[in-house]
Coordinates of C-alpha atoms and ligand atoms in Angstrom, one line a residue:
M143 CA 44.4 1.0 7.5
S144 CA 45.9 -0.1 10.6
S145 CA 43.8 1.0 13.6
S146 CA 45.0 -1.6 16.1
N147 CA 46.0 1.1 18.5
N148 CA 42.7 2.9 18.4
S149 CA 39.8 2.1 20.8
P150 CA 36.5 1.0 19.2
L151 CA 34.9 4.5 19.9
D152 CA 37.8 6.1 18.1
I153 CA 37.3 3.8 15.1
L154 CA 33.4 4.4 15.1
R155 CA 34.0 8.0 15.0
Q156 CA 37.0 8.3 12.6
V157 CA 36.1 5.6 10.2
F158 CA 32.5 5.4 10.2
G159 CA 31.8 9.0 11.0
Y160 CA 29.2 8.1 13.8
D161 CA 29.0 9.7 17.2
S162 CA 27.9 6.8 19.5
F163 CA 27.1 3.1 19.6
R164 CA 23.7 1.7 19.3
G165 CA 22.0 -0.6 21.7
D166 CA 24.5 -3.6 22.4
Q167 CA 27.0 -2.8 19.8
Q168 CA 29.6 -1.5 22.4
A169 CA 29.2 -4.6 24.7
I170 CA 29.4 -6.9 21.7
I171 CA 32.5 -5.2 20.2
E172 CA 34.2 -5.2 23.6
H173 CA 33.5 -8.9 24.2
L174 CA 35.0 -9.9 20.8
V175 CA 38.1 -7.5 21.0
Q176 CA 38.8 -9.4 24.4
G177 CA 38.6 -12.7 22.6
G178 CA 35.1 -13.8 23.4
D179 CA 32.6 -15.7 21.1
A180 CA 29.1 -14.1 20.4
L181 CA 25.7 -14.9 19.1
V182 CA 24.0 -11.8 18.0
L183 CA 20.4 -11.4 17.2
M184 CA 19.6 -8.0 16.1
P185 CA 16.7 -6.8 13.6
T186 CA 17.5 -5.8 10.1
G187 CA 18.9 -2.4 10.2
G188 CA 20.1 -2.7 13.8
G189 CA 23.8 -2.3 13.0
K190 CA 25.1 -5.7 13.0
S191 CA 27.9 -5.1 10.6
L192 CA 29.8 -2.9 12.9
C193 CA 29.8 -5.7 15.5
Y194 CA 32.4 -7.4 13.6
Q195 CA 33.9 -4.6 11.5
I196 CA 35.1 -2.5 14.3
P197 CA 36.6 -5.6 16.3
A198 CA 38.3 -6.8 13.0
L199 CA 40.0 -3.2 12.9
A200 CA 40.8 -3.2 16.5
R201 CA 42.4 -6.5 16.7
K202 CA 45.6 -7.6 15.0
G203 CA 45.0 -9.6 11.7
C204 CA 42.0 -9.8 9.3
G205 CA 38.5 -10.3 10.1
V206 CA 37.0 -13.2 8.0
V207 CA 33.4 -12.9 7.2
V208 CA 31.4 -15.8 6.2
S209 CA 28.3 -14.7 4.0
P210 CA 26.0 -16.8 1.6
L211 CA 25.4 -13.5 -0.4
I212 CA 27.9 -13.6 -3.2
A213 CA 25.9 -11.2 -5.4
L214 CA 26.2 -8.6 -2.7
M215 CA 29.9 -9.0 -1.7
Q216 CA 31.0 -6.5 -4.2
D217 CA 28.8 -3.7 -2.9
Q218 CA 29.8 -4.5 0.9
V219 CA 33.4 -4.3 -0.2
D220 CA 32.8 -1.1 -2.0
T221 CA 31.3 0.3 1.0
L222 CA 34.3 -0.4 3.1
L223 CA 36.7 0.7 0.4
E224 CA 35.0 4.2 0.4
L225 CA 35.5 4.3 4.2
G226 CA 39.2 3.5 3.6
V227 CA 39.0 -0.1 5.2
R228 CA 41.2 -2.5 3.2
A229 CA 38.4 -5.0 2.3
A230 CA 38.3 -7.8 -0.3
F231 CA 36.2 -11.0 -1.1
L232 CA 36.7 -14.4 -2.4
N233 CA 34.0 -16.1 -4.4
S234 CA 33.2 -17.9 -7.5
T235 CA 32.4 -14.9 -9.7
Q236 CA 36.2 -13.9 -9.6
D237 CA 38.8 -15.1 -12.1
W238 CA 41.8 -17.1 -10.6
R239 CA 44.1 -14.2 -10.9
T240 CA 42.1 -11.8 -9.0
S241 CA 41.6 -14.5 -6.3
R242 CA 45.3 -15.2 -6.2
E243 CA 45.8 -11.2 -5.5
V244 CA 43.3 -11.3 -2.7
E245 CA 45.0 -14.5 -1.1
Q246 CA 48.3 -12.7 -1.2
A247 CA 47.1 -9.7 0.2
F248 CA 45.6 -11.6 3.1
M249 CA 48.7 -13.7 3.8
S250 CA 50.9 -10.6 3.7
G251 CA 48.7 -9.0 6.3
Q252 CA 47.4 -6.2 3.8
L253 CA 43.7 -6.9 4.7
D254 CA 41.5 -5.6 7.3
L255 CA 38.3 -7.7 6.3
L256 CA 37.9 -10.5 3.9
Y257 CA 34.4 -11.7 2.7
V258 CA 34.2 -15.5 1.9
A259 CA 31.4 -17.6 0.6
P260 CA 30.9 -20.6 2.8
E261 CA 31.5 -23.2 0.0
R262 CA 34.7 -21.4 -0.8
L263 CA 35.8 -21.2 2.7
L264 CA 35.5 -24.9 3.3
T265 CA 37.8 -26.0 0.6
E266 CA 41.2 -27.2 1.8
H267 CA 42.9 -24.6 -0.2
C268 CA 41.2 -21.9 1.4
L269 CA 41.5 -23.2 5.0
D270 CA 45.3 -23.6 4.2
M271 CA 45.6 -20.0 3.0
L272 CA 43.9 -18.9 6.2
L273 CA 46.2 -20.8 8.3
R274 CA 49.1 -19.0 6.7
G275 CA 47.8 -15.5 7.7
D276 CA 46.6 -13.9 10.6
V277 CA 42.9 -14.2 11.4
A278 CA 41.5 -11.5 13.9
L279 CA 37.9 -13.0 14.1
F280 CA 35.4 -15.0 12.2
A281 CA 32.0 -13.4 11.7
I282 CA 29.3 -15.8 10.4
D283 CA 26.6 -13.5 8.8
E284 CA 23.0 -14.9 8.2
A285 CA 23.6 -17.6 10.8
H286 CA 20.0 -18.8 10.5
C287 CA 21.1 -20.5 7.2
V288 CA 22.5 -23.3 9.3
S289 CA 18.8 -24.2 10.5
Q290 CA 17.5 -27.1 8.6
W291 CA 13.9 -26.0 9.3
G292 CA 14.3 -22.4 8.5
H293 CA 13.4 -20.8 5.2
D294 CA 16.9 -20.2 4.1
F295 CA 18.8 -23.4 4.9
R296 CA 22.3 -23.7 3.2
P297 CA 23.9 -27.1 3.7
E298 CA 27.4 -25.6 3.4
Y299 CA 26.7 -23.9 6.8
L300 CA 26.8 -27.1 8.5
G301 CA 30.4 -27.5 7.8
L302 CA 31.3 -24.3 9.5
S303 CA 31.9 -26.1 12.9
I304 CA 35.2 -26.8 11.6
L305 CA 36.3 -23.3 12.4
S306 CA 36.1 -23.7 16.0
E307 CA 38.1 -26.8 15.7
R308 CA 40.9 -25.3 13.7
W309 CA 41.1 -22.0 15.3
P310 CA 40.1 -22.5 18.8
H311 CA 41.6 -19.2 19.8
V312 CA 40.1 -17.0 17.3
P313 CA 36.8 -15.4 18.4
R314 CA 33.7 -16.0 16.5
I315 CA 30.6 -14.0 16.2
A316 CA 27.5 -15.3 14.4
L317 CA 24.9 -12.9 13.4
T318 CA 21.1 -13.1 12.3
A319 CA 18.1 -10.9 12.1
T320 CA 15.8 -13.8 12.9
A321 CA 15.5 -16.5 15.2
T322 CA 13.2 -18.1 17.6
T323 CA 14.6 -19.8 20.7
V324 CA 14.6 -23.0 19.0
T325 CA 16.7 -21.7 15.9
R326 CA 18.9 -19.9 18.3
R327 CA 19.8 -23.1 20.1
E328 CA 20.2 -24.7 16.6
I329 CA 22.7 -22.1 15.7
A330 CA 24.8 -22.3 18.8
Q331 CA 25.0 -26.2 18.7
R332 CA 25.7 -26.5 14.9
L333 CA 28.3 -23.8 14.9
G334 CA 30.1 -25.0 17.9
L335 CA 29.3 -21.8 19.7
T336 CA 28.1 -23.3 23.1
N337 CA 30.2 -21.1 25.0
A338 CA 29.2 -17.8 23.1
R339 CA 27.6 -15.0 24.8
H340 CA 24.1 -14.2 23.5
F341 CA 23.1 -10.8 22.7
V342 CA 19.3 -10.7 21.8
A343 CA 18.0 -7.1 20.9
S344 CA 14.4 -6.1 20.6
F345 CA 13.0 -7.4 17.3
D346 CA 10.8 -4.4 17.1
R347 CA 11.0 -2.2 13.9
P348 CA 8.8 0.7 15.0
N349 CA 9.1 2.6 11.7
I350 CA 7.4 -0.3 9.8
C351 CA 3.5 -0.1 9.8
Y352 CA 2.3 -3.5 9.4
R353 CA -1.0 -4.0 7.4
I354 CA -2.9 -7.1 6.4
V355 CA -5.8 -6.7 4.1
E356 CA -8.4 -9.2 2.8
K357 CA -7.6 -10.4 -0.6
S358 CA -10.1 -9.8 -3.3
D359 CA -8.5 -8.6 -6.8
V360 CA -4.9 -8.8 -5.5
K361 CA -3.2 -7.1 -8.6
R362 CA -5.6 -4.1 -8.4
Q363 CA -5.1 -3.9 -4.6
L364 CA -1.5 -3.9 -4.9
L365 CA -1.6 -1.2 -7.7
Q366 CA -3.9 1.0 -5.6
F367 CA -1.7 0.6 -2.5
I368 CA 1.4 1.7 -4.4
Q369 CA -0.3 4.4 -6.3
A370 CA -2.0 5.9 -3.3
E371 CA 0.8 5.5 -0.9
H372 CA 4.2 4.8 -2.3
A373 CA 4.2 6.3 -5.9
N374 CA 7.9 6.5 -7.0
D375 CA 9.1 4.7 -4.0
C376 CA 11.4 1.8 -3.9
G377 CA 9.7 -1.4 -2.9
I378 CA 9.6 -5.2 -3.0
V379 CA 6.6 -7.4 -4.0
Y380 CA 6.9 -11.0 -2.7
C381 CA 5.0 -13.8 -4.4
L382 CA 5.1 -17.6 -4.4
S383 CA 5.8 -18.7 -8.0
R384 CA 7.8 -17.5 -10.9
A385 CA 4.9 -17.1 -13.1
R386 CA 3.2 -14.8 -10.6
A387 CA 6.3 -12.7 -10.4
E388 CA 6.5 -12.3 -14.1
E389 CA 2.7 -11.4 -14.6
T390 CA 2.7 -9.1 -11.7
A391 CA 5.7 -7.1 -12.7
E392 CA 4.1 -6.9 -16.2
F393 CA 0.9 -5.7 -14.8
L394 CA 2.6 -3.0 -12.9
C395 CA 4.8 -1.8 -15.7
G396 CA 1.5 -1.6 -17.8
H397 CA 0.4 0.9 -15.1
G398 CA 3.4 3.1 -15.3
I399 CA 5.3 1.6 -12.5
E400 CA 9.1 0.6 -12.8
A401 CA 8.8 -3.1 -11.8
L402 CA 11.2 -5.9 -12.5
P403 CA 10.8 -9.7 -11.9
Y404 CA 13.3 -11.6 -9.8
H405 CA 13.2 -15.4 -9.5
A406 CA 15.1 -18.7 -9.7
G407 CA 14.0 -19.2 -13.3
L408 CA 15.7 -16.3 -14.9
S409 CA 19.2 -16.6 -16.0
A410 CA 22.0 -15.5 -13.7
A411 CA 22.7 -12.4 -16.0
T412 CA 19.0 -11.2 -15.9
R413 CA 18.7 -11.6 -12.0
A414 CA 22.0 -9.7 -11.6
S415 CA 20.9 -6.9 -13.9
N416 CA 17.6 -6.6 -12.2
Q417 CA 19.2 -6.7 -8.9
S418 CA 21.7 -4.0 -9.7
R419 CA 19.0 -1.7 -11.4
F420 CA 17.0 -2.2 -8.1
L421 CA 19.9 -1.1 -6.0
R422 CA 21.2 1.7 -8.2
E423 CA 18.2 3.4 -9.5
D424 CA 15.6 5.3 -7.7
G425 CA 12.1 4.1 -7.2
V426 CA 12.2 0.6 -8.7
V427 CA 9.9 -2.1 -7.6
M428 CA 11.2 -5.6 -7.5
V429 CA 8.6 -8.3 -7.9
A430 CA 10.3 -11.5 -6.4
T431 CA 10.1 -15.0 -5.2
I432 CA 11.7 -15.4 -1.9
A433 CA 15.0 -16.1 -3.7
F434 CA 15.4 -12.3 -3.5
G435 CA 16.3 -10.1 -0.7
M436 CA 18.5 -11.7 1.9
G437 CA 21.5 -9.5 2.6
I438 CA 20.0 -6.6 0.5
D439 CA 20.9 -3.6 2.6
K440 CA 19.6 -1.0 0.4
P441 CA 18.4 1.3 3.2
D442 CA 15.5 3.1 1.5
V443 CA 13.2 0.4 0.5
R444 CA 9.8 2.0 1.5
F445 CA 7.5 -0.9 1.3
V446 CA 7.4 -4.7 1.2
A447 CA 4.3 -6.1 -0.1
H448 CA 3.2 -9.9 0.0
I449 CA 0.5 -10.9 -2.5
D450 CA 0.7 -14.5 -1.3
L451 CA 0.7 -15.6 2.2
P452 CA 4.2 -16.3 3.7
K453 CA 4.7 -19.7 4.8
S454 CA 6.1 -18.9 8.4
V455 CA 6.1 -15.9 10.7
E456 CA 9.8 -16.1 10.6
G457 CA 10.0 -15.8 6.7
Y458 CA 7.4 -12.9 7.0
Y459 CA 9.3 -11.0 9.7
Q460 CA 12.6 -11.4 7.6
E461 CA 11.0 -10.3 4.3
T462 CA 9.2 -7.3 5.7
G463 CA 12.3 -6.5 7.7
R464 CA 13.9 -5.4 4.2
A465 CA 11.8 -2.2 4.4
G466 CA 12.9 0.8 6.2
R467 CA 16.4 0.0 7.3
D468 CA 17.1 3.8 7.3
G469 CA 14.7 4.1 10.3
E470 CA 12.3 6.2 8.3
P471 CA 8.6 5.3 7.8
A472 CA 7.7 2.2 5.7
T473 CA 5.0 -0.1 5.1
A474 CA 4.6 -3.9 5.4
W475 CA 1.5 -4.7 3.5
L476 CA 0.1 -8.3 2.9
A477 CA -3.0 -9.4 1.0
Y478 CA -4.6 -12.7 2.2
G479 CA -7.5 -14.7 1.5
L480 CA -9.4 -18.0 1.6
Q481 CA -7.5 -19.5 -1.4
D482 CA -4.2 -18.8 0.5
V483 CA -5.2 -21.1 3.3
V484 CA -6.5 -23.9 0.9
Q485 CA -3.4 -23.6 -1.3
Q486 CA -0.9 -23.7 1.6
R487 CA -2.5 -26.5 3.5
R488 CA -2.5 -28.5 0.2
M489 CA 1.2 -27.8 -0.3
I490 CA 2.1 -29.1 3.2
D491 CA -0.1 -32.2 2.7
E492 CA 1.7 -32.8 -0.6
S493 CA 5.2 -32.1 0.5
P494 CA 7.9 -34.7 0.7
G495 CA 9.2 -35.6 4.0
D496 CA 8.0 -37.3 7.0
D497 CA 5.1 -36.6 9.5
I498 CA 7.2 -34.7 11.9
F499 CA 8.5 -32.3 9.1
R500 CA 4.8 -31.8 7.9
R501 CA 3.8 -31.1 11.4
R502 CA 6.4 -28.5 11.9
L503 CA 5.3 -26.9 8.6
G504 CA 1.8 -27.0 9.7
A505 CA 2.6 -25.3 13.1
Q506 CA 4.5 -22.5 11.1
L507 CA 1.5 -22.0 8.9
D508 CA -0.8 -21.8 11.9
A509 CA 1.3 -19.2 13.5
M510 CA 1.2 -17.1 10.3
L511 CA -2.6 -17.5 10.1
G512 CA -2.9 -16.5 13.7
L513 CA -1.1 -13.3 12.9
C514 CA -3.5 -12.5 9.9
E515 CA -6.6 -13.2 11.9
T516 CA -5.7 -11.4 15.1
V517 CA -8.1 -8.7 16.3
G518 CA -5.1 -7.5 18.5
C519 CA -2.0 -5.4 17.5
R520 CA 0.1 -7.1 14.7
R521 CA 3.3 -6.1 16.1
Q522 CA 2.4 -7.5 19.6
R523 CA 1.6 -10.8 18.0
L524 CA 4.7 -10.7 15.7
L525 CA 7.0 -10.1 18.6
A526 CA 5.3 -12.6 20.8
Y527 CA 6.3 -15.2 18.2
F528 CA 10.0 -14.3 19.1
E529 CA 9.1 -14.4 22.8
Q530 CA 9.2 -10.5 23.3
S531 CA 6.4 -8.5 24.5
I532 CA 5.4 -4.9 24.0
E533 CA 2.4 -2.7 24.3
P534 CA -0.1 -2.1 21.5
C535 CA 2.0 -0.3 19.0
G536 CA -0.3 2.3 17.4
N537 CA 1.4 1.8 14.0
C538 CA -0.4 -1.3 12.5
D539 CA -3.7 -1.8 10.9
T540 CA -5.5 -3.1 13.8
C541 CA -4.2 -0.4 16.2
L542 CA -5.0 2.3 13.7
D543 CA -8.5 0.9 12.5
P544 CA -9.5 -1.6 15.1
P545 CA -11.5 -4.5 13.5
E546 CA -14.5 -5.7 15.6
A547 CA -14.7 -9.3 17.0
W548 CA -18.0 -10.9 16.7
D549 CA -19.4 -14.0 18.0
G550 CA -19.3 -16.4 14.8
T551 CA -20.4 -19.6 16.6
V552 CA -23.9 -19.8 14.9
A553 CA -22.4 -18.9 11.5
A554 CA -19.9 -21.5 12.0
Q555 CA -22.4 -24.0 12.9
K556 CA -24.4 -23.2 9.7
I557 CA -21.5 -23.6 7.3
L558 CA -20.3 -26.7 9.0
S559 CA -23.7 -28.4 8.7
A560 CA -23.9 -27.6 5.1
V561 CA -20.4 -28.9 4.5
Y562 CA -21.5 -32.2 6.3
R563 CA -24.6 -32.4 4.0
L564 CA -22.5 -31.8 0.9
W565 CA -19.9 -34.3 2.2
R566 CA -22.4 -37.1 1.7
E567 CA -22.3 -36.2 -2.2
R568 CA -18.5 -36.4 -2.3
G569 CA -17.1 -37.2 -5.4
Q570 CA -18.5 -33.9 -6.8
R571 CA -16.5 -30.8 -6.7
F572 CA -18.4 -28.3 -4.6
G573 CA -16.2 -25.4 -3.8
A574 CA -16.6 -22.5 -1.4
G575 CA -18.4 -20.4 -3.9
H576 CA -21.1 -23.2 -4.1
L577 CA -21.3 -23.7 -0.4
I578 CA -21.9 -19.9 0.1
D579 CA -24.6 -19.9 -2.6
I580 CA -26.5 -22.6 -0.7
L581 CA -26.3 -20.8 2.4
R582 CA -27.3 -17.4 0.9
G583 CA -30.1 -19.2 -0.8
K584 CA -29.1 -18.4 -4.4
I585 CA -30.7 -20.3 -7.1
T586 CA -27.8 -21.0 -9.7
E587 CA -27.6 -23.6 -12.6
R588 CA -25.6 -25.8 -10.2
I589 CA -28.0 -25.6 -7.4
K590 CA -30.8 -26.7 -9.7
Q591 CA -28.6 -29.3 -11.3
Y592 CA -28.0 -31.1 -7.9
N593 CA -31.4 -30.1 -6.4
H594 CA -29.6 -28.2 -3.5
E595 CA -32.6 -25.9 -2.8
S596 CA -34.2 -28.9 -1.1
L597 CA -31.3 -29.2 1.5
T598 CA -32.4 -28.1 4.9
V599 CA -29.5 -25.6 5.1
F600 CA -30.7 -23.8 1.8
G601 CA -30.9 -20.0 2.5
I602 CA -30.3 -20.4 6.3
G603 CA -27.4 -17.8 5.8
A604 CA -29.0 -15.1 4.0
D605 CA -28.2 -12.8 6.7
L606 CA -24.5 -12.4 5.9
S607 CA -22.8 -11.0 2.7
E608 CA -20.9 -13.2 0.4
Q609 CA -17.9 -11.6 1.6
A610 CA -18.7 -12.3 5.3
W611 CA -19.2 -16.0 4.5
R612 CA -15.9 -16.0 2.9
G613 CA -14.4 -14.6 6.0
V614 CA -16.0 -17.2 8.1
L615 CA -14.8 -19.9 5.8
R616 CA -11.3 -18.6 5.8
Q617 CA -11.1 -18.3 9.6
L618 CA -12.3 -22.0 10.0
L619 CA -9.8 -23.1 7.8
A620 CA -7.3 -21.1 9.3
Q621 CA -8.2 -22.7 12.6
S622 CA -8.3 -26.1 11.3
L623 CA -12.1 -26.4 12.2
L624 CA -12.6 -27.2 8.7
A625 CA -10.2 -29.0 6.1
V626 CA -9.7 -29.4 2.4
D627 CA -9.9 -33.1 1.4
H628 CA -7.7 -33.3 -1.3
E629 CA -8.3 -36.8 -2.3
G630 CA -12.0 -36.0 -2.8
Y631 CA -11.5 -33.3 -5.4
G632 CA -10.6 -30.5 -3.0
T633 CA -14.0 -30.8 -1.4
L634 CA -14.4 -29.3 2.2
A635 CA -14.4 -31.6 5.1
L636 CA -15.2 -31.5 8.7
T637 CA -12.3 -32.1 11.3
E638 CA -12.2 -33.2 14.8
G639 CA -12.5 -29.7 15.9
S640 CA -15.7 -28.9 13.7
R641 CA -17.5 -31.7 15.7
A642 CA -17.0 -29.6 18.9
V643 CA -18.3 -26.5 17.2
L644 CA -21.4 -28.5 16.0
R645 CA -22.2 -29.7 19.2
G646 CA -22.0 -26.2 20.7
E647 CA -18.9 -26.9 22.9
T648 CA -17.1 -23.9 21.7
T649 CA -17.5 -20.3 21.1
L650 CA -15.8 -18.8 18.2
M651 CA -14.9 -15.1 17.9
F652 CA -14.2 -13.9 14.4
R653 CA -12.6 -10.8 13.0
R654 CA -14.9 -8.4 11.2
E655 CA -13.0 -6.2 8.6
P656 CA -13.2 -2.6 9.3
E657 CA -15.3 -0.7 6.6
K658 CA -13.2 0.3 3.8
K659 CA -12.4 4.0 4.0
T660 CA -10.9 6.0 1.4
R661 CA -8.4 7.4 3.7
A662 CA -5.4 9.7 3.1
S663 CA -3.2 7.0 4.6
R664 CA -1.3 7.7 7.7
S665 CA 1.8 6.1 6.6
T666 CA 2.0 8.5 3.5
A667 CA 1.5 11.3 5.5
R668 CA 4.3 10.1 7.7
S669 CA 6.6 9.0 5.0
K670 CA 6.5 12.5 3.4
A671 CA 6.9 14.0 6.8
A672 CA 10.7 14.0 6.7
D673 CA 10.8 15.8 3.3
V674 CA 8.3 18.3 4.4
A675 CA 10.4 19.2 7.3
L676 CA 13.0 20.7 5.2
S677 CA 12.7 24.4 4.4
P678 CA 12.2 25.4 0.7
D679 CA 15.9 26.3 0.8
A680 CA 17.2 23.2 2.4
R681 CA 15.0 21.2 0.1
Q682 CA 16.7 22.8 -2.8
R683 CA 20.0 22.0 -1.4
F684 CA 19.1 18.5 -0.7
E685 CA 18.1 17.9 -4.3
A686 CA 21.3 19.4 -5.4
L687 CA 23.2 17.1 -3.1
R688 CA 21.4 14.1 -4.4
A689 CA 22.2 15.1 -7.9
W690 CA 25.8 15.5 -6.9
R691 CA 25.8 12.0 -5.2
A692 CA 24.1 10.4 -8.2
S693 CA 26.9 11.5 -10.5
V694 CA 29.7 10.5 -8.0
A695 CA 28.1 7.1 -7.6
K696 CA 27.8 6.7 -11.3
G697 CA 31.4 7.5 -11.7
H698 CA 32.5 5.0 -9.0
G699 CA 30.1 2.3 -10.3
V700 CA 28.3 1.9 -6.9
P701 CA 24.9 2.4 -5.5
A702 CA 24.2 6.0 -4.4
Y703 CA 23.8 5.0 -0.7
V704 CA 27.4 3.6 -0.6
I705 CA 28.7 7.3 -1.0
F706 CA 26.1 8.7 1.7
H707 CA 22.7 8.0 3.0
D708 CA 19.8 10.1 2.5
S709 CA 19.7 11.1 6.2
T710 CA 23.2 12.4 6.0
L711 CA 22.5 14.5 3.0
R712 CA 19.5 15.7 4.6
D713 CA 21.6 16.8 7.7
V714 CA 24.0 18.6 5.5
A715 CA 21.2 20.4 3.5
Q716 CA 19.7 21.5 6.9
R717 CA 22.6 22.6 8.8
C718 CA 24.5 23.9 5.7
P719 CA 28.0 23.6 7.0
Q720 CA 30.5 26.2 6.0
S721 CA 33.8 24.4 6.7
L722 CA 35.3 20.9 6.6
A723 CA 35.4 20.9 10.3
E724 CA 31.7 21.6 10.6
L725 CA 30.9 19.1 7.9
G726 CA 32.9 16.4 9.9
Q727 CA 30.3 16.6 12.8
I728 CA 27.6 15.5 10.7
S729 CA 26.6 11.7 11.2
G730 CA 28.0 9.5 8.3
V731 CA 30.9 11.6 7.5
G732 CA 34.0 9.9 8.5
V733 CA 37.7 10.8 8.1
R734 CA 37.9 9.3 4.7
K735 CA 34.7 10.6 3.3
L736 CA 35.5 14.0 4.5
D737 CA 38.8 13.8 2.6
A738 CA 37.4 12.4 -0.6
Y739 CA 34.2 14.4 -0.8
G740 CA 34.3 17.2 1.6
E741 CA 35.3 19.8 -0.7
G742 CA 32.8 18.9 -3.3
L743 CA 29.8 18.8 -0.8
L744 CA 30.7 22.1 0.6
L745 CA 30.8 23.6 -2.9
C746 CA 27.4 21.9 -3.9
V747 CA 25.8 23.3 -0.6
Q748 CA 27.1 26.9 -1.4
T749 CA 26.1 27.0 -5.0
A750 CA 22.7 25.3 -4.6
G751 CA 20.1 27.9 -5.4
V752 CA 22.5 30.4 -6.6
Ligands
ADP1097 P1 22.1 -4.8 9.8 O1 23.3 -5.5 9.0 O2 21.8 -5.2 11.2 O3 20.8 -5.0 9.0 P2 23.6 -2.6 9.2 O4 24.9 -2.9 9.8 O5 23.6 -2.5 7.6 O6 22.3 -3.4 9.8 O7 23.3 -1.0 9.6 C1 22.2 -0.4 9.3 C2 22.4 1.1 9.2 O8 22.8 1.7 10.3 C3 23.7 1.3 8.3 O9 23.6 2.3 7.3 C4 24.7 1.8 9.3 O10 25.7 2.4 8.8 C5 23.9 2.4 10.4 N1 24.5 2.3 11.7 C6 25.0 1.2 12.2 N2 25.4 1.5 13.6 C7 25.4 2.9 13.7 C8 25.6 3.8 14.8 N3 26.2 3.4 15.9 N4 25.3 5.2 14.7 C9 24.9 5.6 13.3 N5 24.4 4.7 12.4 C10 24.8 3.3 12.4
ZN1098 ZN1 -0.3 -2.2 16.6

């Protein structure tokens, strides 16, 4: 395809089949077409790809896209080929003959877009080859990978500043879906993008409903959540360890949910096969460590569940952002409890690295805990982390079911005095359960053994339930008003801050969980809304179109959404186009797809229900 005479809007309409640009897309594209550098921060699903794909088509030469996502390059290239864009990739999964062909195609000006893995790009061979062809622009995708403090650091990214040295006149665009101001500065500096214009979109993902629940029996809670609200939906479950990913996947499978594990301990072949099933089949749940998901652009992931606490708000935002890229309702669900706080504080204490590093990890965890414990709107808190402000959203748990705040100062004093008393017996392993038994005045074997019923604090907390005490303990740990002393067998210990509480110098407001209701979840009601909106006839056409799409996708060996998105099929089913011209008006149907699939689609619409 050679579109260099066309305007960006023509390309958008003809190649991609969309009517108009979204958000900053047009400004970014024009800036690049004119040769400027750009740093683009846009949430997942915001439409970052077009920001470099269209300038690559509009400018002379081939756009070179640097991406760490080797496993996804094939799908990205397939998507472009379906649109009639001449795209290819270079990475270690290819044999040398194929690489050779791609290189030849690039050098002879036969390519519009070339995806390259960073380690490949940085080889002298590859840099040399690029110098022999015509580069329209460099796009650096997942640019936050250059941040050493981030959760996705890739050392190869540090070498990419070479691009500005060797190609000072070729425009460069760095893109990411997550970045605090600090990370943004780091990206600009490390990639040599000091003169780049910054385009910062709102990070809000209004279609995602954020929910954070108190953890009790997490596997059961997860199962109930999926069964009640997302039966047969595609989703991702995140956990911290390989073992947990395995056992959770097995547990879900045992309850009739199509779940697959994904973690670094699986062979490359198993990982690839599980990922491919997740992308291609309907309703697969991936149970994964954070090794999974970056760049996964499956549009219809309906939920992301965390069964362990993420280490930072950035990580949480990035992971939950993989839900609902198609803009339809989706849920971000997190279960979190006392043990998470204890475990993560310990991991930080034991992590290698200097004090500054540990302090940074500590600050990241504190921000995450703040999000979990807030009595305010989750979305407001989340966006505040990225220095963006919004009104309370009406689509998160605290907006939908506001928790109460209660004055927990006295309760905190009780628990801290009990900790103080036990601390004198350190060397014994007294965990949270024992502490709560003391407060609630419960006579157990252990209480008798250590004669703890004689403590002055014994029974002074009978007014609160065990669960409430766990909540108090968790919130004290979250706020560092209590610490876990790892040398002393994991005993709880006072901190500087706890003394101020004991002296009555601080007032503490805690979150009281709303009563558990068996509610027909609002998000379920909403996620089915789009389907219900179709008339019975249209619904039948929609199903027929999906079946048609499945067989086409299978024939081409690509995921279904590469052919058409659900939203496009839904439009077709609803509007029932009678001619190719009418079909071409529908969003997502570009010239090439109209050509390739137009007749098939029309036939499918006409025969459905006959
Ligand atoms: P990101 O990379 O920012 O996560 P994508 O580039 O994958 O997002 O875009 C998300 C979805 O939105 C894709 O399906 C894309 O085709 C669609 N999209 C992007 N820009 C537009 C637009 N201007 N009009 C309609 N759909 C768009
Ligand atoms: Zn809210």
